[in-house]
Short mmCIF file of C-alpha atoms in Angstrom, two decimals:
data_model
loop_
_atom_site.label_atom_id
_atom_site.label_comp_id
_atom_site.label_asym_id
_atom_site.label_seq_id
_atom_site.Cartn_x
_atom_site.Cartn_y
_atom_site.Cartn_z
CA UNK A 1 79.84 72.41 160.33
CA UNK A 2 78.46 73.20 156.88
CA UNK A 3 78.60 70.15 154.62
CA UNK A 4 81.39 67.57 154.61
CA UNK A 5 85.09 68.34 154.52
CA UNK A 6 86.75 67.30 151.24
CA UNK A 7 88.28 63.83 151.26
CA UNK A 8 91.34 65.08 149.39
CA UNK A 9 93.01 68.39 148.53
CA UNK A 10 95.71 68.87 145.92
CA UNK A 11 97.12 71.20 143.28
CA UNK A 12 97.42 70.70 139.53
CA UNK A 13 99.35 72.77 137.00
CA UNK A 14 97.36 73.59 133.85
CA UNK A 15 97.55 76.42 131.35
CA UNK A 16 100.44 78.08 133.25
CA UNK A 17 98.48 78.36 136.48
CA UNK A 18 98.31 76.26 139.64
CA UNK A 19 94.74 75.25 140.50
CA UNK A 20 93.65 74.08 143.93
CA UNK A 21 91.43 70.98 143.74
CA UNK A 22 89.00 69.78 146.41
CA UNK A 23 87.67 66.22 146.05
CA UNK A 24 84.98 63.88 147.36
CA UNK A 25 84.23 60.25 146.42
CA UNK A 26 86.36 57.38 145.19
CA UNK A 27 89.33 58.34 143.01
CA UNK A 28 88.55 55.68 140.39
CA UNK A 29 84.87 56.69 140.02
CA UNK A 30 83.63 58.69 136.99
CA UNK A 31 84.55 62.36 137.45
CA UNK A 32 82.22 65.31 137.81
CA UNK A 33 83.79 68.78 137.95
CA UNK A 34 81.90 71.33 140.09
CA UNK A 35 82.68 74.94 139.17
CA UNK A 36 81.96 77.81 141.57
CA UNK A 37 80.79 81.31 140.66
CA UNK A 38 82.53 84.68 140.65
CA UNK A 39 84.30 85.64 143.91
CA UNK A 40 83.61 82.21 145.43
CA UNK A 41 85.84 79.11 145.67
CA UNK A 42 85.71 75.34 145.55
CA UNK A 43 84.67 75.00 149.20
CA UNK A 44 81.25 76.39 148.32
CA UNK A 45 80.48 72.81 147.20
CA UNK A 46 81.06 71.35 150.69
CA UNK A 47 77.33 70.82 151.11
CA UNK A 48 76.38 69.57 147.64
CA UNK A 49 79.46 67.69 146.43
CA UNK A 50 79.17 64.90 149.05
CA UNK A 51 75.59 64.26 147.89
CA UNK A 52 76.76 63.89 144.30
CA UNK A 53 79.66 61.67 145.38
CA UNK A 54 77.18 59.32 147.06
CA UNK A 55 75.69 58.65 143.62
CA UNK A 56 78.97 56.95 142.72
CA UNK A 57 81.06 59.83 141.37
CA UNK A 58 84.43 61.40 142.00
CA UNK A 59 83.59 65.08 142.52
CA UNK A 60 86.39 67.56 141.82
CA UNK A 61 85.81 71.21 142.74
CA UNK A 62 88.61 73.55 141.62
CA UNK A 63 89.29 77.04 142.85
CA UNK A 64 89.20 78.88 139.53
CA UNK A 65 92.22 80.98 138.65
CA UNK A 66 92.17 84.22 140.61
CA UNK A 67 90.03 82.62 143.34
CA UNK A 68 90.64 80.74 146.57
CA UNK A 69 94.05 79.09 146.78
CA UNK A 70 94.67 79.02 143.02
CA UNK A 71 97.10 81.22 141.11
CA UNK A 72 96.41 84.79 140.16
CA UNK A 73 94.94 85.96 136.89
CA UNK A 74 97.40 86.54 134.08
CA UNK A 75 95.28 89.14 132.28
CA UNK A 76 91.80 90.60 132.02
CA UNK A 77 90.92 87.88 129.49
CA UNK A 78 90.11 85.50 132.32
CA UNK A 79 86.88 84.29 130.65
CA UNK A 80 88.79 82.43 127.93
CA UNK A 81 91.65 81.45 130.26
CA UNK A 82 89.32 79.88 132.83
CA UNK A 83 87.44 77.94 130.14
CA UNK A 84 90.75 76.59 128.84
CA UNK A 85 91.68 75.65 132.42
CA UNK A 86 88.50 73.56 132.64
CA UNK A 87 89.22 71.85 129.34
CA UNK A 88 92.73 70.95 130.43
CA UNK A 89 91.48 69.84 133.84
CA UNK A 90 88.99 67.52 132.12
CA UNK A 91 91.83 66.11 130.04
CA UNK A 92 93.91 65.64 133.21
CA UNK A 93 91.08 63.75 134.97
CA UNK A 94 90.45 61.45 132.01
CA UNK A 95 87.74 62.63 129.65
CA UNK A 96 84.94 62.69 129.04
CA UNK A 97 83.86 64.14 132.41
CA UNK A 98 80.60 65.71 133.50
CA UNK A 99 80.47 69.29 134.72
CA UNK A 100 78.21 71.23 137.08
CA UNK A 101 78.64 75.00 137.16
CA UNK A 102 77.04 77.72 139.27
CA UNK A 103 76.57 81.31 138.07
CA UNK A 104 79.83 82.42 136.40
CA UNK A 105 80.97 78.81 136.68
CA UNK A 106 77.88 77.73 134.75
CA UNK A 107 78.82 80.07 131.95
CA UNK A 108 82.36 78.70 132.00
CA UNK A 109 81.01 75.14 131.81
CA UNK A 110 78.97 75.98 128.70
CA UNK A 111 81.93 77.76 127.13
CA UNK A 112 84.25 74.79 127.67
CA UNK A 113 81.67 72.26 126.46
CA UNK A 114 81.02 74.33 123.34
CA UNK A 115 84.70 74.44 122.39
CA UNK A 116 85.72 70.91 123.46
CA UNK A 117 82.60 68.69 123.29
CA UNK A 118 84.74 65.54 123.29
CA UNK A 119 85.91 66.33 126.83
CA UNK A 120 82.48 66.56 128.48
CA UNK A 121 79.55 64.14 128.91
CA UNK A 122 76.94 66.65 130.01
CA UNK A 123 76.52 70.05 131.66
CA UNK A 124 74.35 71.16 134.56
CA UNK A 125 74.06 74.94 134.58
CA UNK A 126 72.86 76.37 137.91
CA UNK A 127 71.62 79.92 137.33
CA UNK A 128 74.53 80.57 134.97
CA UNK A 129 72.90 81.70 131.74
CA UNK A 130 74.45 85.15 131.98
CA UNK A 131 73.21 88.59 132.98
CA UNK A 132 70.10 90.20 131.44
CA UNK A 133 70.42 91.70 127.94
CA UNK A 134 70.71 95.26 129.24
CA UNK A 135 73.98 94.34 130.97
CA UNK A 136 75.66 93.93 127.58
CA UNK A 137 76.39 97.58 126.95
CA UNK A 138 77.26 98.52 123.38
CA UNK A 139 80.48 100.54 123.39
CA UNK A 140 82.95 101.83 120.88
CA UNK A 141 85.91 99.43 120.66
CA UNK A 142 88.50 102.14 121.40
CA UNK A 143 86.42 103.47 124.27
CA UNK A 144 86.04 99.98 125.75
CA UNK A 145 89.78 99.24 125.42
CA UNK A 146 90.68 102.57 127.03
CA UNK A 147 88.33 101.91 129.94
CA UNK A 148 89.77 98.41 130.40
CA UNK A 149 93.33 99.76 130.60
CA UNK A 150 92.22 102.43 133.08
CA UNK A 151 90.51 99.79 135.21
CA UNK A 152 93.61 97.62 135.14
CA UNK A 153 95.82 100.50 136.25
CA UNK A 154 93.39 101.35 139.03
CA UNK A 155 93.43 97.78 140.34
CA UNK A 156 97.22 97.54 140.13
CA UNK A 157 97.82 100.84 141.94
CA UNK A 158 95.04 100.88 144.55
CA UNK A 159 95.65 99.11 147.86
CA UNK A 160 93.29 96.22 148.49
CA UNK A 161 90.47 96.79 150.93
CA UNK A 162 91.22 95.43 154.39
CA UNK A 163 88.51 94.42 156.84
CA UNK A 164 89.23 94.65 160.57
CA UNK A 165 87.67 91.23 161.27
CA UNK A 166 86.17 88.30 159.42
CA UNK A 167 82.85 89.21 161.03
CA UNK A 168 82.95 92.47 159.06
CA UNK A 169 83.41 90.44 155.88
CA UNK A 170 80.46 88.22 156.80
CA UNK A 171 78.29 91.29 157.36
CA UNK A 172 79.35 92.71 153.99
CA UNK A 173 78.64 89.44 152.17
CA UNK A 174 75.29 89.03 153.91
CA UNK A 175 74.18 92.46 152.68
CA UNK A 176 74.87 91.32 149.10
CA UNK A 177 73.54 87.75 149.25
CA UNK A 178 70.54 88.25 151.50
CA UNK A 179 69.09 84.76 150.94
CA UNK A 180 72.26 82.89 151.93
CA UNK A 181 71.89 81.18 155.32
CA UNK A 182 74.15 82.78 157.93
CA UNK A 183 76.20 79.61 158.43
CA UNK A 184 76.89 79.47 154.70
CA UNK A 185 77.95 83.10 154.55
CA UNK A 186 80.38 82.42 157.39
CA UNK A 187 81.65 79.29 155.63
CA UNK A 188 82.28 81.10 152.33
CA UNK A 189 84.07 83.92 154.12
CA UNK A 190 86.17 81.58 156.28
CA UNK A 191 87.55 79.81 153.21
CA UNK A 192 87.56 82.87 150.96
CA UNK A 193 89.52 85.28 153.16
CA UNK A 194 93.16 85.57 154.14
CA UNK A 195 94.81 87.37 157.02
CA UNK A 196 96.98 90.32 156.11
CA UNK A 197 98.64 93.23 157.87
CA UNK A 198 95.96 95.13 159.72
CA UNK A 199 93.12 92.67 159.20
CA UNK A 200 91.61 90.45 156.52
CA UNK A 201 91.11 90.63 152.77
CA UNK A 202 89.41 88.51 150.13
CA UNK A 203 91.49 85.83 148.42
CA UNK A 204 89.81 86.60 145.09
CA UNK A 205 92.11 88.51 142.73
CA UNK A 206 90.75 92.09 142.30
CA UNK A 207 91.98 91.96 138.70
CA UNK A 208 89.03 89.64 138.04
CA UNK A 209 86.66 92.60 137.71
CA UNK A 210 88.74 94.13 134.90
CA UNK A 211 87.53 91.46 132.49
CA UNK A 212 84.12 90.67 133.98
CA UNK A 213 81.54 89.68 132.74
CA UNK A 214 83.40 88.96 129.51
CA UNK A 215 85.03 90.48 126.45
CA UNK A 216 82.09 89.88 124.16
CA UNK A 217 78.51 90.88 123.50
CA UNK A 218 75.18 89.10 123.78
CA UNK A 219 75.29 87.84 120.19
CA UNK A 220 78.69 86.27 120.87
CA UNK A 221 77.34 84.41 123.89
CA UNK A 222 74.26 83.25 122.00
CA UNK A 223 76.45 81.97 119.16
CA UNK A 224 78.61 80.13 121.70
CA UNK A 225 75.52 78.51 123.23
CA UNK A 226 74.25 77.42 119.83
CA UNK A 227 77.28 75.19 119.23
CA UNK A 228 76.92 73.28 122.51
CA UNK A 229 76.18 69.68 121.49
CA UNK A 230 76.31 67.84 124.84
CA UNK A 231 73.13 67.47 126.93
CA UNK A 232 72.45 70.46 129.18
CA UNK A 233 70.25 70.82 132.25
CA UNK A 234 69.56 74.45 133.16
CA UNK A 235 68.31 75.09 136.69
CA UNK A 236 66.92 78.44 137.79
CA UNK A 237 65.34 79.51 141.08
CA UNK A 238 61.76 80.69 141.42
CA UNK A 239 62.63 83.47 143.88
CA UNK A 240 64.05 86.89 143.08
CA UNK A 241 67.61 87.26 144.34
CA UNK A 242 70.86 89.13 143.88
CA UNK A 243 72.50 88.04 140.60
CA UNK A 244 69.23 86.39 139.47
CA UNK A 245 67.99 89.31 137.45
CA UNK A 246 66.51 87.86 134.27
CA UNK A 247 62.76 87.67 133.78
CA UNK A 248 61.14 84.36 132.84
CA UNK A 249 60.81 85.61 129.28
CA UNK A 250 64.49 86.57 129.12
CA UNK A 251 65.48 83.17 130.49
CA UNK A 252 63.42 81.39 127.83
CA UNK A 253 64.98 83.60 125.14
CA UNK A 254 68.44 82.63 126.40
CA UNK A 255 67.51 78.94 126.47
CA UNK A 256 66.30 79.12 122.87
CA UNK A 257 69.96 79.31 121.83
CA UNK A 258 70.82 76.08 123.69
CA UNK A 259 69.44 73.35 121.41
CA UNK A 260 70.27 70.47 123.77
CA UNK A 261 69.01 72.11 126.97
CA UNK A 262 66.12 71.20 129.20
CA UNK A 263 65.04 73.68 131.86
CA UNK A 264 63.71 73.22 135.38
CA UNK A 265 62.66 75.90 137.86
CA UNK A 266 63.43 75.07 141.50
CA UNK A 267 60.85 76.38 143.95
CA UNK A 268 61.98 78.10 147.14
CA UNK A 269 65.40 79.07 145.79
CA UNK A 270 67.12 82.20 144.55
CA UNK A 271 70.63 82.37 143.10
CA UNK A 272 72.36 79.75 145.29
CA UNK A 273 69.91 77.03 144.31
CA UNK A 274 72.10 74.08 145.32
CA UNK A 275 72.61 75.58 148.78
CA UNK A 276 69.00 76.59 149.38
CA UNK A 277 67.36 73.46 147.92
CA UNK A 278 70.04 70.72 147.65
CA UNK A 279 67.58 67.80 147.68
CA UNK A 280 65.54 69.24 144.80
CA UNK A 281 68.68 69.98 142.78
CA UNK A 282 70.07 66.50 143.41
CA UNK A 283 66.78 64.93 142.33
CA UNK A 284 66.76 66.99 139.14
CA UNK A 285 70.34 65.95 138.34
CA UNK A 286 69.63 62.27 139.05
CA UNK A 287 66.66 62.36 136.68
CA UNK A 288 68.74 64.16 134.06
CA UNK A 289 71.58 61.63 134.31
CA UNK A 290 69.15 58.72 134.00
CA UNK A 291 67.83 60.28 130.81
CA UNK A 292 71.10 61.21 129.08
CA UNK A 293 73.74 58.80 130.42
CA UNK A 294 74.84 56.25 127.81
#
């Protein structure tokens, strides 16, 4: 078995969506919210969340809207909607809470902390500083809106891809995330797939890609980062990997817009740093907490 099964599972209604919550640790302990990346789900924290809980925390890992067992997306503007979900979840848990986010979830954590600093103690961003600058394509506003509508219609009218077996889904995922251990790929697929007529399909809402990676440009994201006032720990892996595409120079340029951030590179890890090197990530977080906790 990969990791430790959650101690509790529940649902909460926030922002007109039902979110699935997975939990470890004592319910009356200080809360840390762990936020997964794009196309993943809360069970991707099964290995790391129990380690954090052992430090004396209540770890809550939601399935973001449009992922896992949570409700579907309401529109292509999921970037703002998901950030609002996190703010309301923090309020539900009893703020201020801490937040750890991976990849897309790391970006969401920074977004939420920037807008509602009173709800969050600190942020740990695990390889979630955004894509490289060239990914932010400059487009005419009308052209971009037209393309978004076309993408939405395509998603709404095209049947979802069905895989004959879960093993086919594992093979597909392994080709994308080549550094993920096989048992972790199987784990993510097992909890991220659902049986349907004729086979299996991903739980993740295909409408997610209509609004990804976000409805704004690089300057917007940099401005958002500049208003983050809570302490931030940014962790990046030393190894090249899928979805870890920024150079060291680009990473430092991105960090320059996060005035409260400290940065640590984790050796022997690519994109899924907390899965590849959990002990090193935990040590970095413990040191960070000791430095910033009141």
